[in-house]
Amino acid sequence: MDNNSAAMNASHPEVHIGSPLAIACGCVLLVVWLASLTLCSAVLLGLWRTRQLGAPVNHLVAFLLVNELFVRLLGSPLILMSMFARRWLFGDAGCVFYAFWMTLLGVTSISLFTAIAIFRYIIVCRSRFSSCLTPALCNLVGGGCFLHGLVWAVVPLTGIGHTGYVYEPSRLSCTPDWDPPNVGYISGLFTASFFIPVSIASFSFVQIKRKAHRHRLRPTASARYIQMEHDLTVLCVITMAMFLFSWTPYAVIAYLHTLGIASGIVTPELSLVPLVCAKTAGFWNPVIFSLKNRPVKEYIVANISDAFTRLGSALRCGRKNFVGIRHSRGRKPDVNIPESPEEDRFRTTRVEGAGLRVVEESNV
């Protein structure tokens, strides 16, 4: 960590978030974490098992989901434990580790989202160029998105200017330093990694909507196509809404810090809002990008149904076994009693619990 960041960290007093709020945020993040891990893994498996990875958009969606899995594996456990402890547990080195990876993966996620929007625009509105969207190009674009995130994540490590990684006001997480001396870095980061991607994605989805609407106005448009156009419109709106929900709070608070007016507005409790919102991106992305992929959706639904069927069968078998064991424990053991000569011909054994009499004939 550079000297400026170390000094800034030392100047931050220990701030403890109220226990109910910290526990509530921790519970929300725990649910989001588990749901994100499950959904990202399920959609990735569905894309692979249904052989959908060859499509250009699905290729980039797979990159995005892998990126989200790394966010859940590298960052979420640290923030969850700190939430429930109501303080950062991993020291300055852990702070830099967490902030570096979350900056890298967060910018990469936004870049991949934008690339997916551009690819969809080309496929729908500029179909004559769709043959250029080869797997090699997809790999190149995915690598470029990662490098874009890496550049913005490495700059605070170098200490160029006044950049660095510091604790957030809540002391439950770490982030790039948003203070006014870093106005150049913050302005560049959010222009290249938020405002430009939002503009490009919005333009792409609007053009897709217009293209679908023009086809809908044709006299030959069928009811099925009209329904498809409606579904596509809803999907575009939801996609942009969830993207803005996830990343706009960070952009707003970062610029408040950059303008030097955040100290009277952004309280430690309020600083948790962008943290929680950003973590939900790993939940929305697999949901949104699997909605229109029917083979993947059917694969996931079929496997979930099969899993519940197997679970129900296992529970029923377990209940039967438990009942059988309980009855066997309540059965009285047989006792061998010497028989008198008069009873040597026949012997009767009573079986308790079943109400049966077994007659064993001897000396035959």
Short mmCIF file of C-alpha atoms in Angstrom, two decimals:
data_model
loop_
_atom_site.label_atom_id
_atom_site.label_comp_id
_atom_site.label_asym_id
_atom_site.label_seq_id
_atom_site.Cartn_x
_atom_site.Cartn_y
_atom_site.Cartn_z
CA MET A 1 0.00 0.00 0.00
CA ASP A 2 1.38 3.47 -0.88
CA ASN A 3 2.13 6.07 1.80
CA ASN A 4 -0.83 8.29 0.94
CA SER A 5 -3.28 5.42 1.32
CA ALA A 6 -1.65 4.25 4.53
CA ALA A 7 -1.89 7.73 6.01
CA MET A 8 -5.51 8.04 4.95
CA ASN A 9 -6.36 4.67 6.45
CA ALA A 10 -4.70 5.70 9.71
CA SER A 11 -6.75 8.90 9.75
CA HIS A 12 -10.04 7.02 9.55
CA PRO A 13 -11.49 6.44 13.03
CA GLU A 14 -13.05 3.14 13.87
CA VAL A 15 -16.68 3.39 12.83
CA HIS A 16 -19.06 0.72 14.01
CA ILE A 17 -22.34 0.28 12.19
CA GLY A 18 -25.31 -0.50 14.38
CA SER A 19 -25.73 -4.20 15.01
CA PRO A 20 -29.26 -4.57 13.50
CA LEU A 21 -28.26 -2.78 10.29
CA ALA A 22 -25.00 -4.71 9.89
CA ILE A 23 -26.70 -8.05 10.55
CA ALA A 24 -29.55 -7.17 8.15
CA CYS A 25 -27.11 -6.22 5.38
CA GLY A 26 -25.10 -9.36 6.09
CA CYS A 27 -28.22 -11.53 5.78
CA VAL A 28 -29.19 -9.84 2.49
CA LEU A 29 -25.68 -10.33 1.09
CA LEU A 30 -25.65 -13.95 2.28
CA VAL A 31 -28.87 -14.69 0.40
CA VAL A 32 -27.59 -12.84 -2.70
CA TRP A 33 -24.26 -14.69 -2.47
CA LEU A 34 -25.85 -18.14 -2.30
CA ALA A 35 -28.38 -17.32 -5.03
CA SER A 36 -25.68 -15.87 -7.28
CA LEU A 37 -23.40 -18.89 -6.90
CA THR A 38 -26.29 -21.25 -7.63
CA LEU A 39 -27.67 -19.32 -10.61
CA CYS A 40 -24.31 -18.59 -12.26
CA SER A 41 -23.28 -22.25 -11.93
CA ALA A 42 -26.65 -23.49 -13.19
CA VAL A 43 -26.68 -21.20 -16.26
CA LEU A 44 -23.06 -22.04 -17.10
CA LEU A 45 -23.82 -25.74 -16.84
CA GLY A 46 -26.96 -25.26 -18.93
CA LEU A 47 -25.02 -23.41 -21.66
CA TRP A 48 -22.45 -26.20 -21.76
CA ARG A 49 -24.85 -29.15 -21.62
CA THR A 50 -27.20 -27.70 -24.25
CA ARG A 51 -24.23 -26.78 -26.48
CA GLN A 52 -25.15 -23.09 -26.58
CA LEU A 53 -21.61 -21.77 -26.04
CA GLY A 54 -20.95 -21.55 -29.79
CA ALA A 55 -23.31 -18.56 -30.19
CA PRO A 56 -21.42 -15.23 -29.95
CA VAL A 57 -23.67 -13.67 -27.31
CA ASN A 58 -23.68 -16.84 -25.21
CA HIS A 59 -19.89 -16.95 -25.44
CA LEU A 60 -19.69 -13.52 -23.82
CA VAL A 61 -22.44 -14.41 -21.34
CA ALA A 62 -20.28 -17.34 -20.21
CA PHE A 63 -17.35 -14.95 -19.67
CA LEU A 64 -19.63 -12.66 -17.66
CA LEU A 65 -20.90 -15.49 -15.46
CA VAL A 66 -17.38 -16.77 -14.79
CA ASN A 67 -16.42 -13.22 -13.83
CA GLU A 68 -19.38 -13.08 -11.41
CA LEU A 69 -18.36 -16.40 -9.88
CA PHE A 70 -14.90 -14.99 -9.14
CA VAL A 71 -16.54 -12.01 -7.45
CA ARG A 72 -18.51 -14.39 -5.20
CA LEU A 73 -15.48 -16.55 -4.44
CA LEU A 74 -12.84 -13.84 -3.89
CA GLY A 75 -14.77 -10.96 -2.39
CA SER A 76 -18.10 -12.00 -0.92
CA PRO A 77 -16.73 -14.22 1.91
CA LEU A 78 -14.55 -11.34 3.17
CA ILE A 79 -17.37 -8.81 3.20
CA LEU A 80 -19.84 -11.28 4.73
CA MET A 81 -17.60 -12.11 7.68
CA SER A 82 -16.88 -8.42 8.23
CA MET A 83 -20.59 -7.59 8.11
CA PHE A 84 -21.45 -10.06 10.83
CA ALA A 85 -18.43 -8.95 12.91
CA ARG A 86 -19.34 -5.25 12.33
CA ARG A 87 -15.74 -4.38 11.43
CA TRP A 88 -13.16 -5.18 8.78
CA LEU A 89 -11.40 -8.37 9.84
CA PHE A 90 -8.50 -8.64 7.39
CA GLY A 91 -6.27 -5.63 7.97
CA ASP A 92 -4.72 -3.26 5.43
CA ALA A 93 -3.34 -6.07 3.24
CA GLY A 94 -6.78 -7.68 3.05
CA CYS A 95 -8.27 -4.28 2.27
CA VAL A 96 -5.98 -3.83 -0.74
CA PHE A 97 -6.59 -7.43 -1.89
CA TYR A 98 -10.37 -7.03 -1.70
CA ALA A 99 -10.50 -3.58 -3.30
CA PHE A 100 -8.14 -4.56 -6.14
CA TRP A 101 -10.10 -7.66 -7.13
CA MET A 102 -13.51 -6.03 -6.75
CA THR A 103 -12.41 -3.06 -8.89
CA LEU A 104 -10.94 -5.37 -11.53
CA LEU A 105 -13.92 -7.72 -11.66
CA GLY A 106 -16.50 -4.92 -11.35
CA VAL A 107 -15.10 -2.97 -14.32
CA THR A 108 -14.73 -6.21 -16.28
CA SER A 109 -18.38 -7.08 -15.58
CA ILE A 110 -19.57 -3.69 -16.85
CA SER A 111 -17.37 -4.01 -19.97
CA LEU A 112 -18.69 -7.50 -20.76
CA PHE A 113 -22.27 -6.29 -20.28
CA THR A 114 -21.61 -3.53 -22.81
CA ALA A 115 -20.00 -5.97 -25.26
CA ILE A 116 -23.05 -8.25 -25.04
CA ALA A 117 -25.32 -5.28 -25.85
CA ILE A 118 -23.16 -4.40 -28.88
CA PHE A 119 -23.18 -8.01 -30.13
CA ARG A 120 -26.96 -8.16 -29.83
CA TYR A 121 -27.26 -4.89 -31.72
CA ILE A 122 -25.08 -6.25 -34.56
CA ILE A 123 -27.04 -9.52 -34.75
CA VAL A 124 -30.46 -7.83 -34.82
CA CYS A 125 -29.83 -4.49 -36.56
CA ARG A 126 -26.70 -5.13 -38.64
CA SER A 127 -27.16 -8.78 -39.49
CA ARG A 128 -24.87 -8.58 -42.53
CA PHE A 129 -21.94 -8.23 -40.10
CA SER A 130 -23.04 -11.05 -37.79
CA SER A 131 -20.78 -13.53 -39.60
CA CYS A 132 -17.80 -11.58 -38.21
CA LEU A 133 -18.78 -12.51 -34.64
CA THR A 134 -16.59 -15.59 -34.47
CA PRO A 135 -15.43 -17.45 -31.32
CA ALA A 136 -11.95 -15.97 -31.86
CA LEU A 137 -13.41 -12.45 -31.81
CA CYS A 138 -15.40 -13.31 -28.69
CA ASN A 139 -12.23 -14.46 -26.93
CA LEU A 140 -10.46 -11.27 -28.04
CA VAL A 141 -13.29 -9.08 -26.75
CA GLY A 142 -13.40 -10.99 -23.45
CA GLY A 143 -9.64 -10.53 -23.03
CA GLY A 144 -9.96 -6.83 -23.85
CA CYS A 145 -12.67 -6.39 -21.19
CA PHE A 146 -10.41 -8.04 -18.62
CA LEU A 147 -7.45 -5.81 -19.57
CA HIS A 148 -9.69 -2.75 -19.34
CA GLY A 149 -10.58 -3.72 -15.77
CA LEU A 150 -6.96 -4.54 -14.95
CA VAL A 151 -5.73 -1.09 -15.98
CA TRP A 152 -8.18 0.71 -13.69
CA ALA A 153 -7.47 -1.70 -10.82
CA VAL A 154 -3.67 -1.41 -11.05
CA VAL A 155 -3.51 2.40 -11.04
CA PRO A 156 -4.31 2.74 -7.30
CA LEU A 157 -1.58 0.19 -6.52
CA THR A 158 1.03 2.37 -8.23
CA GLY A 159 0.21 5.44 -6.16
CA ILE A 160 0.15 7.65 -9.25
CA GLY A 161 -1.05 11.06 -8.13
CA HIS A 162 -3.01 10.54 -4.92
CA THR A 163 -4.68 7.28 -5.88
CA GLY A 164 -4.90 4.33 -3.53
CA TYR A 165 -7.22 1.86 -1.87
CA VAL A 166 -8.82 2.91 1.43
CA TYR A 167 -11.53 1.84 3.83
CA GLU A 168 -15.08 2.91 3.14
CA PRO A 169 -16.78 5.09 5.79
CA SER A 170 -18.53 2.04 7.20
CA ARG A 171 -15.17 0.33 7.83
CA LEU A 172 -16.80 -2.85 6.53
CA SER A 173 -15.35 -2.73 3.03
CA CYS A 174 -12.59 -1.16 0.92
CA THR A 175 -12.63 0.81 -2.29
CA PRO A 176 -10.55 3.20 -4.44
CA ASP A 177 -10.02 6.54 -2.77
CA TRP A 178 -12.83 8.85 -3.94
CA ASP A 179 -11.53 12.05 -2.31
CA PRO A 180 -11.05 15.30 -4.35
CA PRO A 181 -7.27 14.93 -4.94
CA ASN A 182 -8.10 11.86 -7.08
CA VAL A 183 -10.54 13.70 -9.33
CA GLY A 184 -8.62 12.75 -12.47
CA TYR A 185 -8.67 9.01 -11.72
CA ILE A 186 -12.29 8.99 -10.52
CA SER A 187 -13.50 11.01 -13.51
CA GLY A 188 -11.68 8.74 -15.94
CA LEU A 189 -12.86 5.57 -14.21
CA PHE A 190 -16.53 6.44 -14.17
CA THR A 191 -16.52 8.01 -17.62
CA ALA A 192 -14.86 4.98 -19.25
CA SER A 193 -16.49 2.33 -17.04
CA PHE A 194 -19.96 3.70 -16.32
CA PHE A 195 -21.22 6.61 -18.41
CA ILE A 196 -19.89 5.43 -21.78
CA PRO A 197 -21.06 1.80 -21.21
CA VAL A 198 -24.51 3.06 -20.13
CA SER A 199 -24.75 5.21 -23.27
CA ILE A 200 -23.64 2.38 -25.58
CA ALA A 201 -25.94 -0.21 -23.99
CA SER A 202 -28.90 2.20 -24.03
CA PHE A 203 -28.32 3.01 -27.71
CA SER A 204 -28.06 -0.70 -28.57
CA PHE A 205 -31.26 -1.69 -26.78
CA VAL A 206 -33.20 1.27 -28.19
CA GLN A 207 -32.16 0.36 -31.73
CA ILE A 208 -33.10 -3.28 -31.17
CA LYS A 209 -36.52 -2.14 -29.92
CA ARG A 210 -37.03 0.11 -32.95
CA LYS A 211 -36.08 -2.65 -35.36
CA ALA A 212 -38.53 -5.05 -33.73
CA HIS A 213 -41.25 -2.40 -33.71
CA ARG A 214 -40.81 -1.68 -37.45
CA HIS A 215 -41.26 -5.37 -38.23
CA ARG A 216 -44.32 -5.44 -35.99
CA LEU A 217 -46.03 -2.74 -38.10
CA ARG A 218 -45.82 -4.87 -41.23
CA PRO A 219 -49.17 -6.32 -42.38
CA THR A 220 -47.66 -9.79 -42.41
CA ALA A 221 -46.60 -9.62 -38.75
CA SER A 222 -48.03 -12.59 -36.87
CA ALA A 223 -49.38 -12.66 -33.33
CA ARG A 224 -46.34 -14.70 -32.32
CA TYR A 225 -43.97 -12.03 -33.64
CA ILE A 226 -45.91 -9.29 -31.84
CA GLN A 227 -45.57 -11.25 -28.60
CA MET A 228 -41.86 -11.70 -29.25
CA GLU A 229 -41.47 -7.95 -29.79
CA HIS A 230 -43.25 -7.27 -26.48
CA ASP A 231 -41.04 -9.78 -24.65
CA LEU A 232 -37.91 -8.26 -26.19
CA THR A 233 -38.97 -4.78 -25.08
CA VAL A 234 -39.56 -5.97 -21.53
CA LEU A 235 -36.20 -7.75 -21.51
CA CYS A 236 -34.33 -4.64 -22.69
CA VAL A 237 -36.02 -2.45 -20.08
CA ILE A 238 -35.33 -4.94 -17.27
CA THR A 239 -31.72 -5.38 -18.36
CA MET A 240 -30.95 -1.66 -18.28
CA ALA A 241 -32.94 -1.11 -15.08
CA MET A 242 -31.03 -3.81 -13.21
CA PHE A 243 -27.71 -2.56 -14.56
CA LEU A 244 -28.46 0.98 -13.35
CA PHE A 245 -29.76 -0.35 -10.02
CA SER A 246 -26.49 -2.23 -9.45
CA TRP A 247 -23.96 0.45 -10.39
CA THR A 248 -25.56 3.91 -10.22
CA PRO A 249 -25.26 4.24 -6.40
CA TYR A 250 -21.49 3.78 -6.60
CA ALA A 251 -21.25 6.38 -9.38
CA VAL A 252 -23.30 8.93 -7.42
CA ILE A 253 -21.42 8.51 -4.14
CA ALA A 254 -18.04 8.53 -5.89
CA TYR A 255 -18.80 11.86 -7.53
CA LEU A 256 -20.11 13.30 -4.27
CA HIS A 257 -16.74 12.41 -2.75
CA THR A 258 -14.90 13.86 -5.74
CA LEU A 259 -16.80 17.15 -5.43
CA GLY A 260 -15.95 17.30 -1.72
CA ILE A 261 -19.56 17.36 -0.50
CA ALA A 262 -19.93 13.74 0.56
CA SER A 263 -18.88 14.27 4.20
CA GLY A 264 -22.16 15.95 5.10
CA ILE A 265 -24.31 13.60 2.99
CA VAL A 266 -22.78 10.11 2.90
CA THR A 267 -23.00 8.59 6.37
CA PRO A 268 -21.41 5.22 7.23
CA GLU A 269 -24.88 3.67 7.03
CA LEU A 270 -25.60 5.23 3.62
CA SER A 271 -22.26 3.98 2.27
CA LEU A 272 -23.63 0.43 2.59
CA VAL A 273 -26.24 1.10 -0.13
CA PRO A 274 -23.86 1.00 -3.14
CA LEU A 275 -22.08 -2.00 -1.64
CA VAL A 276 -25.26 -4.05 -1.38
CA CYS A 277 -26.58 -2.89 -4.77
CA ALA A 278 -23.34 -3.75 -6.59
CA LYS A 279 -23.33 -7.24 -5.12
CA THR A 280 -26.78 -7.94 -6.60
CA ALA A 281 -25.33 -7.77 -10.14
CA GLY A 282 -24.23 -11.39 -9.78
CA PHE A 283 -27.87 -12.33 -9.19
CA TRP A 284 -29.49 -10.29 -11.96
CA ASN A 285 -27.04 -11.20 -14.73
CA PRO A 286 -27.70 -14.98 -14.84
CA VAL A 287 -31.44 -14.41 -14.46
CA ILE A 288 -31.68 -11.85 -17.26
CA PHE A 289 -29.39 -13.59 -19.73
CA SER A 290 -31.10 -16.97 -19.31
CA LEU A 291 -34.67 -15.67 -19.69
CA LYS A 292 -34.65 -15.71 -23.50
CA ASN A 293 -32.54 -18.83 -23.88
CA ARG A 294 -35.20 -21.50 -24.02
CA PRO A 295 -32.93 -24.59 -24.09
CA VAL A 296 -31.00 -23.38 -21.04
CA LYS A 297 -34.17 -22.38 -19.21
CA GLU A 298 -35.81 -25.74 -19.93
CA TYR A 299 -32.64 -27.58 -18.85
CA ILE A 300 -32.52 -25.72 -15.53
CA VAL A 301 -36.25 -26.16 -14.84
CA ALA A 302 -36.10 -29.87 -15.69
CA ASN A 303 -33.12 -30.43 -13.39
CA ILE A 304 -34.72 -28.46 -10.55
CA SER A 305 -37.91 -30.53 -10.93
CA ASP A 306 -35.87 -33.74 -11.00
CA ALA A 307 -33.93 -32.64 -7.92
CA PHE A 308 -37.12 -31.98 -5.96
CA THR A 309 -38.53 -35.34 -7.07
CA ARG A 310 -35.40 -37.13 -5.88
CA LEU A 311 -35.46 -35.19 -2.62
CA GLY A 312 -39.11 -36.14 -2.04
CA SER A 313 -38.35 -39.80 -2.73
CA ALA A 314 -35.37 -39.73 -0.39
CA LEU A 315 -37.45 -38.14 2.37
CA ARG A 316 -40.20 -40.74 1.96
CA CYS A 317 -37.68 -43.58 2.05
CA GLY A 318 -35.99 -42.05 5.06
CA ARG A 319 -39.31 -41.77 6.88
CA LYS A 320 -40.15 -45.42 6.17
CA ASN A 321 -36.74 -46.52 7.40
CA PHE A 322 -37.10 -44.41 10.53
CA VAL A 323 -40.53 -45.90 11.28
CA GLY A 324 -39.18 -49.41 10.73
CA ILE A 325 -36.25 -48.82 13.07
CA ARG A 326 -38.55 -47.36 15.71
CA HIS A 327 -40.85 -50.40 15.59
CA SER A 328 -37.92 -52.79 15.74
CA ARG A 329 -36.59 -51.04 18.83
CA GLY A 330 -39.96 -51.39 20.55
CA ARG A 331 -40.15 -55.16 19.93
CA LYS A 332 -39.54 -57.44 22.90
CA PRO A 333 -36.71 -59.91 22.40
CA ASP A 334 -37.43 -63.62 22.21
CA VAL A 335 -36.46 -65.57 25.35
CA ASN A 336 -35.62 -69.27 25.18
CA ILE A 337 -37.47 -71.02 27.97
CA PRO A 338 -36.90 -74.69 28.58
CA GLU A 339 -39.89 -76.66 27.48
CA SER A 340 -41.61 -79.29 29.53
CA PRO A 341 -42.10 -82.80 28.08
CA GLU A 342 -45.79 -82.04 27.61
CA GLU A 343 -44.91 -79.12 25.34
CA ASP A 344 -42.24 -80.99 23.41
CA ARG A 345 -44.62 -81.78 20.56
CA PHE A 346 -45.57 -78.21 19.71
CA ARG A 347 -44.10 -74.84 20.48
CA THR A 348 -45.85 -71.49 20.00
CA THR A 349 -43.98 -68.26 19.54
CA ARG A 350 -45.77 -64.96 19.82
CA VAL A 351 -44.51 -62.17 17.57
CA GLU A 352 -45.12 -58.88 19.30
CA GLY A 353 -46.39 -55.84 17.41
CA ALA A 354 -47.57 -57.69 14.29
CA GLY A 355 -50.40 -59.63 15.93
CA LEU A 356 -49.29 -62.92 14.35
CA ARG A 357 -48.80 -66.35 15.85
CA VAL A 358 -46.14 -68.51 14.29
CA VAL A 359 -46.58 -72.21 15.02
CA GLU A 360 -43.41 -74.17 14.71
CA GLU A 361 -43.81 -77.95 14.62
CA SER A 362 -40.95 -80.00 16.00
CA ASN A 363 -40.01 -83.67 16.17
CA VAL A 364 -41.58 -84.30 12.81
#
